[in-house]
Coordinates of C-alpha atoms and ligand atoms in Angstrom, one line a residue:
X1 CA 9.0 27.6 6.5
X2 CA 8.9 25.3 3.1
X3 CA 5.5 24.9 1.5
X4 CA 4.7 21.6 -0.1
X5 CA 5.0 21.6 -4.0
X6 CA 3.9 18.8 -6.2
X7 CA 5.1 18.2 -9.7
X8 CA 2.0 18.0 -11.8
X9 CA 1.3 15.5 -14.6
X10 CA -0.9 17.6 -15.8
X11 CA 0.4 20.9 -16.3
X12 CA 3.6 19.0 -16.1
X13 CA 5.2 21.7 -13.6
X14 CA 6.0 22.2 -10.0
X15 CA 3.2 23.7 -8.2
X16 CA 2.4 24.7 -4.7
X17 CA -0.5 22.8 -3.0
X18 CA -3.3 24.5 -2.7
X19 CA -6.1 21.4 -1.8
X20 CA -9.9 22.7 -2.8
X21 CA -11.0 22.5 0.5
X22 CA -8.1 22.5 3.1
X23 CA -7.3 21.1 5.8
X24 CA -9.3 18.4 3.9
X25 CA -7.4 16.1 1.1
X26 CA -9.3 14.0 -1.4
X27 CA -6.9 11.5 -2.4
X28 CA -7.4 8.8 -5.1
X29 CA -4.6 6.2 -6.4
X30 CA -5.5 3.1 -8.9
X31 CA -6.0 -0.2 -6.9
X32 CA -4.7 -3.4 -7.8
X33 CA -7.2 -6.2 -10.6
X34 CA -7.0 -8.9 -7.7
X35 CA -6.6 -11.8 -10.3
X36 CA -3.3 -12.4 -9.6
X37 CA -0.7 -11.9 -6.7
X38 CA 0.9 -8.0 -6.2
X39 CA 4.5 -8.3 -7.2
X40 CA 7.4 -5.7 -6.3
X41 CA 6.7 -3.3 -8.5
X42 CA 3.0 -3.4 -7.9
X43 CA 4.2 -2.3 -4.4
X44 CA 6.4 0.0 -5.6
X45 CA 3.7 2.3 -6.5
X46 CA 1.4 1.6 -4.0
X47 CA 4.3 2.2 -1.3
X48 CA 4.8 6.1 -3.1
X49 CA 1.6 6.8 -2.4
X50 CA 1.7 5.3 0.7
X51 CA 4.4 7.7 1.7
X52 CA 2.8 10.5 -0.3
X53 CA -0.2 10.0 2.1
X54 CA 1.2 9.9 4.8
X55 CA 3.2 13.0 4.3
X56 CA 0.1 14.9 3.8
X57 CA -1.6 13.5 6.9
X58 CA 1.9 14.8 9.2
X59 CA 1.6 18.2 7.8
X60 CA -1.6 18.5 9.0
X61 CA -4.3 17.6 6.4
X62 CA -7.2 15.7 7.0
X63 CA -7.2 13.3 4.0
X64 CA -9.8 10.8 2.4
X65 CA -7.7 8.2 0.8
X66 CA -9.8 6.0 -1.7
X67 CA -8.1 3.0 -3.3
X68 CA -9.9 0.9 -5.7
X69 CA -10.0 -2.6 -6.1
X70 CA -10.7 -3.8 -9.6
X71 CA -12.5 -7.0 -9.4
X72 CA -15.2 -7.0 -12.0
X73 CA -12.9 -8.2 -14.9
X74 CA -12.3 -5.8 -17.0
X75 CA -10.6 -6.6 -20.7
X76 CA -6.9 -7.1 -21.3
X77 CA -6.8 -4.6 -24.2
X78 CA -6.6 -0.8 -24.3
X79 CA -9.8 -0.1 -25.8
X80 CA -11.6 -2.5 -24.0
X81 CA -11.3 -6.0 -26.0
X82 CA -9.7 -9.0 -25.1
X83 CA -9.4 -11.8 -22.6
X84 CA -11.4 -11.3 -19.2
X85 CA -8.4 -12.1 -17.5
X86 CA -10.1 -12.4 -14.3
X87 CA -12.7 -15.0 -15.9
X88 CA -9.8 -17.0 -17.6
X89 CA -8.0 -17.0 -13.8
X90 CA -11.3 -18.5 -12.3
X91 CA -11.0 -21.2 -15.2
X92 CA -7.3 -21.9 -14.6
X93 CA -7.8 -22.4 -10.9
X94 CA -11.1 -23.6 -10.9
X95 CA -13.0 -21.2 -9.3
X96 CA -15.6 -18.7 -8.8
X97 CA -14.4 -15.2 -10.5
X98 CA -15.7 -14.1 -6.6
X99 CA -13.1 -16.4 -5.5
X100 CA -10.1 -15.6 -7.0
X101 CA -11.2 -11.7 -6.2
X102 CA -11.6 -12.7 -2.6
X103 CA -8.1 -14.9 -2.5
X104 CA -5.9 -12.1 -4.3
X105 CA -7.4 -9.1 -2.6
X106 CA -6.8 -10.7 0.6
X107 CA -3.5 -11.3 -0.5
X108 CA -3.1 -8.0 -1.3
X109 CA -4.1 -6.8 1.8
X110 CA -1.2 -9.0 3.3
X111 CA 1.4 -7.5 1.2
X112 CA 0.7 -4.2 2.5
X113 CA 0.4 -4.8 5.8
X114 CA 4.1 -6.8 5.5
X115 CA 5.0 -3.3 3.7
X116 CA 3.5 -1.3 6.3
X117 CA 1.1 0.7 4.0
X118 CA -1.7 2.1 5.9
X119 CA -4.9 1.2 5.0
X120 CA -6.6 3.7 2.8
X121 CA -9.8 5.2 4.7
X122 CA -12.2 3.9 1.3
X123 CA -11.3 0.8 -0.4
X124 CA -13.9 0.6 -2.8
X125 CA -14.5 -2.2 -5.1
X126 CA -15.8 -1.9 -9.0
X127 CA -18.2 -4.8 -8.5
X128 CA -20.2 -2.9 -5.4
X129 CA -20.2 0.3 -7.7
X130 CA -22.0 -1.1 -10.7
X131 CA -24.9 1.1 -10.4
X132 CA -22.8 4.2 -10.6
X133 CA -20.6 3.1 -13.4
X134 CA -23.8 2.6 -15.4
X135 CA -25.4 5.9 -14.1
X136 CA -22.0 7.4 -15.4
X137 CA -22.4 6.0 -19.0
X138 CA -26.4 7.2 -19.1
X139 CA -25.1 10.5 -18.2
X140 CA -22.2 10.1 -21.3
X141 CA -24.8 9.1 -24.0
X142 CA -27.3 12.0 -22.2
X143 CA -24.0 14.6 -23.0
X144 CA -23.6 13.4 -26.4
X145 CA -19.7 12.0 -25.7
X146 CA -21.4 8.1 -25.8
X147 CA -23.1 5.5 -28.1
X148 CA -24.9 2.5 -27.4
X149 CA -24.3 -0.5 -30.3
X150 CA -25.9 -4.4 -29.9
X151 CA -25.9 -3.8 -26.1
X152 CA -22.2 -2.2 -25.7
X153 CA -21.7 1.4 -25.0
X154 CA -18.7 3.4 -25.9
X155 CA -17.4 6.8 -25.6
X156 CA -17.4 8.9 -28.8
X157 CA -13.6 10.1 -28.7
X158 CA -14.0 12.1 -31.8
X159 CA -17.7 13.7 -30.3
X160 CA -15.7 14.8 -27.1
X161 CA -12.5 16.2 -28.8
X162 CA -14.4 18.3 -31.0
X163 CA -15.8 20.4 -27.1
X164 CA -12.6 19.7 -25.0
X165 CA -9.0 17.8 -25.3
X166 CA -8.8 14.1 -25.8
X167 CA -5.0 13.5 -24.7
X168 CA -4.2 16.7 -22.5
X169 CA -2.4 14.7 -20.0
X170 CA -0.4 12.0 -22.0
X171 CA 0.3 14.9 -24.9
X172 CA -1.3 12.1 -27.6
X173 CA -2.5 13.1 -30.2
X174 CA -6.2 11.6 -31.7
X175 CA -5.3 11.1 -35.3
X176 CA -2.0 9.4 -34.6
X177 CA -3.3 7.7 -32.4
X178 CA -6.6 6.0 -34.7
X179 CA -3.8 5.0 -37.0
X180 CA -2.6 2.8 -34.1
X181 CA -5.9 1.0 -33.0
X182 CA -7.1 0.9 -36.6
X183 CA -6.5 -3.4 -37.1
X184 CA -7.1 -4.0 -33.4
X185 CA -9.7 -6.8 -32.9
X186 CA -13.4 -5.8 -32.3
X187 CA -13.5 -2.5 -33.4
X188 CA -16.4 -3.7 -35.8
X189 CA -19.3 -1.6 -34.0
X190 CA -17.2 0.9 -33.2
X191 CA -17.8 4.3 -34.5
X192 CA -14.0 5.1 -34.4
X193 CA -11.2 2.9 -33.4
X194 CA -10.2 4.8 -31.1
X195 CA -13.5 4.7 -28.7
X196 CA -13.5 2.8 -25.7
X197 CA -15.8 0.5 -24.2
X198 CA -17.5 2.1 -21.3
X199 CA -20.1 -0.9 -20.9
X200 CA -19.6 -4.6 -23.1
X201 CA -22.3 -6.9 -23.6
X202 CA -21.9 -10.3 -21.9
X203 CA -21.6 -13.2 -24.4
X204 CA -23.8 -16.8 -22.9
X205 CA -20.5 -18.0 -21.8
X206 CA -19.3 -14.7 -19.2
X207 CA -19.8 -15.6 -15.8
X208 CA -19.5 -11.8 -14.2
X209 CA -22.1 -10.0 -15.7
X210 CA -25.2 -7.7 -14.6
X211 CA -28.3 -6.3 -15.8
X212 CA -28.1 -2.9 -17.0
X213 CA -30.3 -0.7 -19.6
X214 CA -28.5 -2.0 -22.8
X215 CA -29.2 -5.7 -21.6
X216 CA -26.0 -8.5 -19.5
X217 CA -23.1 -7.1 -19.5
X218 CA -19.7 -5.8 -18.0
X219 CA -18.4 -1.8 -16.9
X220 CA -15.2 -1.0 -18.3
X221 CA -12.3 -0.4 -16.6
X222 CA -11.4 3.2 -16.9
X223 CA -15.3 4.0 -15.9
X224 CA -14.9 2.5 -12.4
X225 CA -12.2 5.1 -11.2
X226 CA -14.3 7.7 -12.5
X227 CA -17.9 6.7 -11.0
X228 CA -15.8 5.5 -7.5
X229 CA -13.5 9.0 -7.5
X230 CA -16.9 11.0 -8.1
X231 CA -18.9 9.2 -5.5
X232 CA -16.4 9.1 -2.7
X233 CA -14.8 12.5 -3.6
X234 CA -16.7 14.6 -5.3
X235 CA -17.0 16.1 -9.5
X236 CA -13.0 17.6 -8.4
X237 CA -10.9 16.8 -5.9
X238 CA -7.4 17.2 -5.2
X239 CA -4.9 14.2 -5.9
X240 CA -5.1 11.2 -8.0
X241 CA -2.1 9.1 -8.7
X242 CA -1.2 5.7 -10.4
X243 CA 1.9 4.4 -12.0
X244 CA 3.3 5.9 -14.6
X245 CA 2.1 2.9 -17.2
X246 CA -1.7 4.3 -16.1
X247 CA -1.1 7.6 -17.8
X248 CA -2.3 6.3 -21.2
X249 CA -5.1 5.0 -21.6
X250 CA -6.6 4.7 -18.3
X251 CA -6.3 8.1 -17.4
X252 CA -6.9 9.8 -20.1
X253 CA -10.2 8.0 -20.3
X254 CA -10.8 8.9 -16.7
X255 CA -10.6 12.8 -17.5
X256 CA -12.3 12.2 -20.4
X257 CA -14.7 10.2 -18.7
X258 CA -15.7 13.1 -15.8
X259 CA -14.8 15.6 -18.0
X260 CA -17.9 14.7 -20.6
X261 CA -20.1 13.6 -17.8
X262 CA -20.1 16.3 -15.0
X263 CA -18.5 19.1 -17.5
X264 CA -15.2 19.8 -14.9
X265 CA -11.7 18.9 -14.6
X266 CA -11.8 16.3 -12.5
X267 CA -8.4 16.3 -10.7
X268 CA -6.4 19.5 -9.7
X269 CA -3.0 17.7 -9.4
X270 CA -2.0 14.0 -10.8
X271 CA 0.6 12.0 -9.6
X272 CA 2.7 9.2 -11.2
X273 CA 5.0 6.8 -9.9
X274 CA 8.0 5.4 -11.8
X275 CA 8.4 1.8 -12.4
X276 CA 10.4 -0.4 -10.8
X277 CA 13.3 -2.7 -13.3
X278 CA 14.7 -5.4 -12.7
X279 CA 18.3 -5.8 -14.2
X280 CA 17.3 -2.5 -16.9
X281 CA 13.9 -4.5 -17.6
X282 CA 10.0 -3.2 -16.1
X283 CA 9.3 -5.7 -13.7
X284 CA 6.2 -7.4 -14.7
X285 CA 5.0 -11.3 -15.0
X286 CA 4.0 -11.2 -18.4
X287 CA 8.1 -10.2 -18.8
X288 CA 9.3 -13.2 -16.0
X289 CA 11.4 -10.9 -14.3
X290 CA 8.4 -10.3 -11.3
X291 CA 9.5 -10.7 -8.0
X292 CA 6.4 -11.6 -5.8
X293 CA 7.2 -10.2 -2.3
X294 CA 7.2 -13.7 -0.6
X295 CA 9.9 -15.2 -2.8
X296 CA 12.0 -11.9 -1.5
X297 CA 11.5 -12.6 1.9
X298 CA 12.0 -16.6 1.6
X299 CA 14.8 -15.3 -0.9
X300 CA 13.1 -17.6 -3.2
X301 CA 13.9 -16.7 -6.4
X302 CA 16.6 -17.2 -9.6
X303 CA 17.5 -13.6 -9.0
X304 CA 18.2 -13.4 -5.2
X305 CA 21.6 -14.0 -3.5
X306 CA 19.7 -14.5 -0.4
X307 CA 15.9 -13.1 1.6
X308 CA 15.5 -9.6 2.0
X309 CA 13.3 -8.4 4.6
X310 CA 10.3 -6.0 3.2
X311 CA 11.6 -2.9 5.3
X312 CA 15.1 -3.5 3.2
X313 CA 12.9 -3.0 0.6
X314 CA 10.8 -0.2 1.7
X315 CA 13.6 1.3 2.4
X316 CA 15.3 1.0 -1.4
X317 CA 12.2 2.5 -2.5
X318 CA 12.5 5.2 -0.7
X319 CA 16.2 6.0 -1.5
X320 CA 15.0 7.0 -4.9
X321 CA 12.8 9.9 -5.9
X322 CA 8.9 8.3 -6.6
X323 CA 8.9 9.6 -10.1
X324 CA 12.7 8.3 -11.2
X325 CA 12.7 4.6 -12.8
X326 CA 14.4 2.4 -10.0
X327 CA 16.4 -0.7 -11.2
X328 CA 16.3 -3.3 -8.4
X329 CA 19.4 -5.3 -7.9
X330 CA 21.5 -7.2 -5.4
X331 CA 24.0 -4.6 -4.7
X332 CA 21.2 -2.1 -3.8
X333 CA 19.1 -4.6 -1.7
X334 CA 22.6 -5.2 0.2
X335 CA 23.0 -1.6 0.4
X336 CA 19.4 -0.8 1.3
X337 CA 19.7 -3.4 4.3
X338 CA 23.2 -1.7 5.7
X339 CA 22.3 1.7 5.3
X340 CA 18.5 0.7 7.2
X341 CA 20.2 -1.4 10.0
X342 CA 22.5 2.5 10.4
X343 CA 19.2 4.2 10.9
X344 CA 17.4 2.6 12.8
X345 CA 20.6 1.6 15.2
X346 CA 20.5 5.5 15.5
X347 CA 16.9 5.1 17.0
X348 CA 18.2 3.2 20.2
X349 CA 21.7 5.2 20.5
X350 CA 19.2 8.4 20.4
X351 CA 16.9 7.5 23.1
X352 CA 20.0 7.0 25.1
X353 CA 22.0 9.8 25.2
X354 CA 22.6 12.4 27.8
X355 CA 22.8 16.1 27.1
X356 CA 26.6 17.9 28.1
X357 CA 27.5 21.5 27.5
X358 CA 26.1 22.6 23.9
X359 CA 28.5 23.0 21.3
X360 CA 27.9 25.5 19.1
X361 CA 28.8 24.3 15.7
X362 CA 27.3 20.9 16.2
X363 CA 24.1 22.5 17.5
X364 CA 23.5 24.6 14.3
X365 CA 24.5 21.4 12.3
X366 CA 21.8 19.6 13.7
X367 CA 19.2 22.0 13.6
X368 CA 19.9 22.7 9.8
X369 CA 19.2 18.9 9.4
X370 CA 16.5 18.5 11.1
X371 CA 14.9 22.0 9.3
X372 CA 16.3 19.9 5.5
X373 CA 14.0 16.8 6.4
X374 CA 10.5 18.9 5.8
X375 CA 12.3 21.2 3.3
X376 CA 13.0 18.3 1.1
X377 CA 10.0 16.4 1.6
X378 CA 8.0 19.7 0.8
X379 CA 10.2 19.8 -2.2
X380 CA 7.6 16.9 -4.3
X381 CA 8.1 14.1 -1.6
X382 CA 12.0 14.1 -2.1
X383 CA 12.6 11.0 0.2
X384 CA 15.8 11.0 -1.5
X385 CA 17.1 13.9 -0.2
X386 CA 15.2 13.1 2.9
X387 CA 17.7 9.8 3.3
X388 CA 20.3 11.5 2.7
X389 CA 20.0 14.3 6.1
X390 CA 18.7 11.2 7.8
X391 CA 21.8 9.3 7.3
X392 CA 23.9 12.9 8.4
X393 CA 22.1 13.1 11.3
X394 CA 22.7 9.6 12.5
X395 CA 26.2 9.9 11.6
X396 CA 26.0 13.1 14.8
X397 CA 24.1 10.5 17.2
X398 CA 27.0 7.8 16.2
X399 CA 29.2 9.8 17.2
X400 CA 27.9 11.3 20.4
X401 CA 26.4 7.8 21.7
X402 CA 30.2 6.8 20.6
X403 CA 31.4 9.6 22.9
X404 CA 30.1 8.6 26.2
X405 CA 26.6 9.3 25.1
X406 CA 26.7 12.4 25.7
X407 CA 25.3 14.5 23.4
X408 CA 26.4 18.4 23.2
X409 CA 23.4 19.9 22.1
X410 CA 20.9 21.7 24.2
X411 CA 17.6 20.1 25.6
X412 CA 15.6 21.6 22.7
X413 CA 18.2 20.9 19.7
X414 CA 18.2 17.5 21.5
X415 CA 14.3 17.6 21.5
X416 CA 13.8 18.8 17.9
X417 CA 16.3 15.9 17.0
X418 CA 14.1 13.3 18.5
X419 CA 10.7 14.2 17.2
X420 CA 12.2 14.9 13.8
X421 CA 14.3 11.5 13.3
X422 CA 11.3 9.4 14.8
X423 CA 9.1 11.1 12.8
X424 CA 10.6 11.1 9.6
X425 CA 11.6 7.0 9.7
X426 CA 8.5 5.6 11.4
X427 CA 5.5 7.9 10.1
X428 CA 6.4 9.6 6.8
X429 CA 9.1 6.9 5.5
X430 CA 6.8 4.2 7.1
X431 CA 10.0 1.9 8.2
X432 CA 9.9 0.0 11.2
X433 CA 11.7 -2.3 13.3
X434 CA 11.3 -5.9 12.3
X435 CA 10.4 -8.8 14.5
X436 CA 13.1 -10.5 13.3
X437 CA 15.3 -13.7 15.1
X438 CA 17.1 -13.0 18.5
X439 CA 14.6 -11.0 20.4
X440 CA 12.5 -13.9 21.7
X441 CA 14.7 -16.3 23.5
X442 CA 12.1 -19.4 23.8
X443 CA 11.0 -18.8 20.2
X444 CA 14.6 -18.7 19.0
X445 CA 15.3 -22.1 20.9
X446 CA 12.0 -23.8 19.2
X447 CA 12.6 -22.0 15.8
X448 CA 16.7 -23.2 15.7
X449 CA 15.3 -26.7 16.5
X450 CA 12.6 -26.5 13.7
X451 CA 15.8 -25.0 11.3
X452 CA 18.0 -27.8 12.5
X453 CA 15.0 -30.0 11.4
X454 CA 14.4 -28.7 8.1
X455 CA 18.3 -28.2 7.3
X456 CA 19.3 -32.0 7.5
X457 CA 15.8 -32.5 5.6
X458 CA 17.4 -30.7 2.7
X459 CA 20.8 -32.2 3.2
X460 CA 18.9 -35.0 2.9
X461 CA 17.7 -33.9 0.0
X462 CA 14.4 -34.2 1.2
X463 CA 12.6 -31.5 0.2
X464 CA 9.0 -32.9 0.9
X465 CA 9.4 -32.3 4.8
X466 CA 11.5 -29.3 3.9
X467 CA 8.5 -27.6 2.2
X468 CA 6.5 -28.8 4.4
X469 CA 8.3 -27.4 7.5
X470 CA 8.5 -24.5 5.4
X471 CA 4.9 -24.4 4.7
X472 CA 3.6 -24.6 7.7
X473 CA 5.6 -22.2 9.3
X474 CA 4.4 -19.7 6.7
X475 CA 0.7 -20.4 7.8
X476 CA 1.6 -19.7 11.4
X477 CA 3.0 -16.3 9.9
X478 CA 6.9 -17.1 10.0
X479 CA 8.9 -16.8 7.5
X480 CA 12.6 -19.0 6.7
X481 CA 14.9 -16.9 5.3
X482 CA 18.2 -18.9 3.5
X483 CA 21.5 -17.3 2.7
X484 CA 24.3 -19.1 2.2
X485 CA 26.2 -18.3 5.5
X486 CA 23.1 -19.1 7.7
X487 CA 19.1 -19.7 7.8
X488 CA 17.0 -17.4 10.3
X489 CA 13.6 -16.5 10.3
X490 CA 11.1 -13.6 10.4
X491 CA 7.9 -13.3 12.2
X492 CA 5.7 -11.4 9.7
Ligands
AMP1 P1 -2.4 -3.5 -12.1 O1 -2.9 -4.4 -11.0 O2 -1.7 -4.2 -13.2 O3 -3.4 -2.5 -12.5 O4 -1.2 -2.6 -11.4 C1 -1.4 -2.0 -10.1 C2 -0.4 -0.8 -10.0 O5 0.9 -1.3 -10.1 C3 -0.6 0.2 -11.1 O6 -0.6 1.5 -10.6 C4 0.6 0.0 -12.0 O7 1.0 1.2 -12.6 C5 1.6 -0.4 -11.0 N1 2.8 -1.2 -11.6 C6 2.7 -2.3 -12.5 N2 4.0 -2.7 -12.8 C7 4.8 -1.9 -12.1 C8 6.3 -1.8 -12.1 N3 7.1 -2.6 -12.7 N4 6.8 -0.8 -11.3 C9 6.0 0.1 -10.6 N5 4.6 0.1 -10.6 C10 4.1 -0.9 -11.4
ZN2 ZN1 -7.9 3.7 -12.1

């Protein structure tokens, strides 16, 4: 039997998984700043982990999965300076900073559910952990690793690099580095450039601000993972992960962080995800090239032939390894969607075939399969590899549901091959079987009307009652989806 490895950020090696305190998991993975909507490659990373959790909860492990959500509006730049980006949001939209927190997080909280990402068990938020952020930073200045100046507090880089390794999981190097930072803006008060903010005093015109021992202010953002990762998972735990783009600062300054203040390695294995491109380009709205996931399903967007349905896209994550870059294009999403529709054909065929005399051959075939899906999983979550038996394997049911359904294979291959397939696509790959047009027959009748409706609306050019049709439909949780050959829809 395989044992599950794990490629390590840290050590930056493959290593068996040993978890502190088995059959429990401590789990931790960056949340989303909720002052804007999640795009695709936001879910990208969130749907590795997703998989990665649920991989360890099918082989057995009891794990406590702790998400974060950043909602107390951290600074836009690396060490902690900036625009509050959440603050300039609230102004943009007119709002309370607590309502665009409330209107993206629940927005997030959609997106994953059309992605099918479990909940994690803790879902913390920064602004409901202020008290521990700042208990964190007393306990920094206490160890000598932090300094408070005109009501900020920041962590002495320099002070904790002289005792332990500023940079040991990014490989950076400190004096390199300071050169770097040395005409960012702000670093006035700072004792070296390279310090970051671990508390900022609130200027009259802040709006999210709290009382704390150096006077208003604001936590930084890489001290919120640390106090929330301590609290809900103790001074070490097993797993944390974040996109690759997280490595540097933001978890640096989280070891650093729990290193100085509870004088431990905090995490025993880190885990990054790649990023998602777009046409050779990281997707990301400051770039234009972000997809937001309801322009793929509404196919939306400049850069879609047509709407894509989440599980299409799911399933395209999944093709590729978590920690390989994945370039998102149409060829792949057309691919993904074919080679998902095979699978999960294979799901029905399955349940329907009869067992005939046992070939030999076909038998061993299907048990070496079915032994490959754990093997490759165990293998650093190789979903990959994973696809690729899956496919293999429903290339065997084809062809035995195309044979009469009979399958020749004995009641336990045939057993093994059932448990296996289910459980690989539906609860470690997550997929599932859309709700998608032509299984309702009175809901297809009133949903071709509404289509016929909207259609000569747009022929009409329209596109007032189009939207609106369009709109509305979206409220009541359906979804249009144009292509140029027809217009279905999707309940989501
Ligand atoms: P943010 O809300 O910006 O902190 O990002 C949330 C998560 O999405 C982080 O773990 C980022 O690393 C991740 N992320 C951002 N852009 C991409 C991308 N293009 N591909 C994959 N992950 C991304
Ligand atoms: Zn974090």
């Amino acid at each position: 039997m395989s044992e599950l490895h794990i490629y390590n950020s840290l050590s930056r090696k493959k290593e068996k998984f040993e978890p502190l305190h088995p059959p429990f998991v401590g789990l931790y993975v960056c949340g989303p700043t909720v002052y804007n909507d999640v795009h695709l490659g936001n879910v990208r990373t969130f749907t590795s982990f997703d998989m990665i959790y649920r991989y360890l909860v099918y082989s057995g492990y009891k794990v406590r999965y702790v998400r974060n959500i950043t909602d107390a509006g951290h600074l836009t730049n690396e060490q902690g300076e900036g625009v509050n980006r959440l603050e300039s949001q609230a102004q943009l939209e007119r709002l309370e900073p607590m309502e665009v927190v409330q209107k993206y997080t629940v927005g997030f909280q959609d997106v994953c559910r059309l992605f099918n990402l479990l909940p994690p068990t803790i879902e913390p938020s920064a602004t409901g952990h202020i008290i521990e952020q700042i208990e964190m930073a007393q306990q920094l200045i206490a160890n000598g690793f932090a300094y408070e100046v005109n009501g900020s507090v920041y962590f002495d880089v320099k002070a904790y690099n002289k005792k332990h390794n500023y940079g040991i999981l990014s490989g950076r190097n400190i004096d390199e580095l300071m050169a770097g930072y040395r005409d960012l803006d702000g670093q006035e008060e700072k004792r070296n450039s390279i310090d970051f903010a671990l508390w900022k005093k609130a200027g009259p015109a802040h709006i999210m601000k709290w009382k704390s021992p150096w006077g208003e202010g604001f936590p930084g953002w890489h001290l919120e993972c640390s106090a929330m990762s301590t609290k809900y998972l103790g001074k070490q735990f097993d797993i944390h992960g974040g996109g690759m783009d997280l490595k540097f600062p933001h978890h640096e300054c989280e070891i650093a962080q729990n290193v100085g203040a509870c004088d431990c390695e905090p995490v025993k294995y880190w885990m990054h995800g790649n990023m998602l491109n777009f046409n050779g380009q990281k997707m990301s709205k400051s770039l234009g090239n972000s997809i937001l996931p309801i322009q793929l399903i509404t196919g939306d967007h400049i850069l879609l032939d047509k709407a894509y349905s989440p599980m299409t896209v799911r399933f395209l994550f999944m093709q590729s390894h978590y920690s390989s870059e994945l370039d998102i294009n149409i060829k792949g999403l057309q691919d993904a969607e074919k080679g998902l529709r095979k699978l999960l054909n294979a799901v029905k065929y399955l349940a329907e075939l009869k067992i005939v005399a046992a070939d030999e051959k076909t038998e061993k075939e299907i048990i070496a399969l079915c032994n490959s899906c754990k093997e490759f999983m165990d293998d650093d979550f190789n979903t990959a590899r994973l696809i690729a038996s899956l496919y293999e394997l429903a290339s065997h049911i084809n062809i035995f549901f195309n044979a009469g359904k009979s399958a020749n294979i004995s009641q336990a291959t045939y057993d093994l091959l059932l448990t296996t397939y289910n459980a690989f696509i539906f609860d470690v790959l997550g997929l599932k079987e859309e709700n998608i047009s032509g299984n309702n027959d009175a809901l297809d009748k009133v949903m071709q009307l509404v289509i016929d409706i909207r259609n000569s609306a747009r022929t009409n050019k329209d596109w007032a009652t189009s939207d609106k049709i369009r709109d509305a439909l979206k409220e009541a949780g359906i979804v249009i989806k144009d292509s140029k050959e027809n217009t279905t829809y999707e309940v989501v």
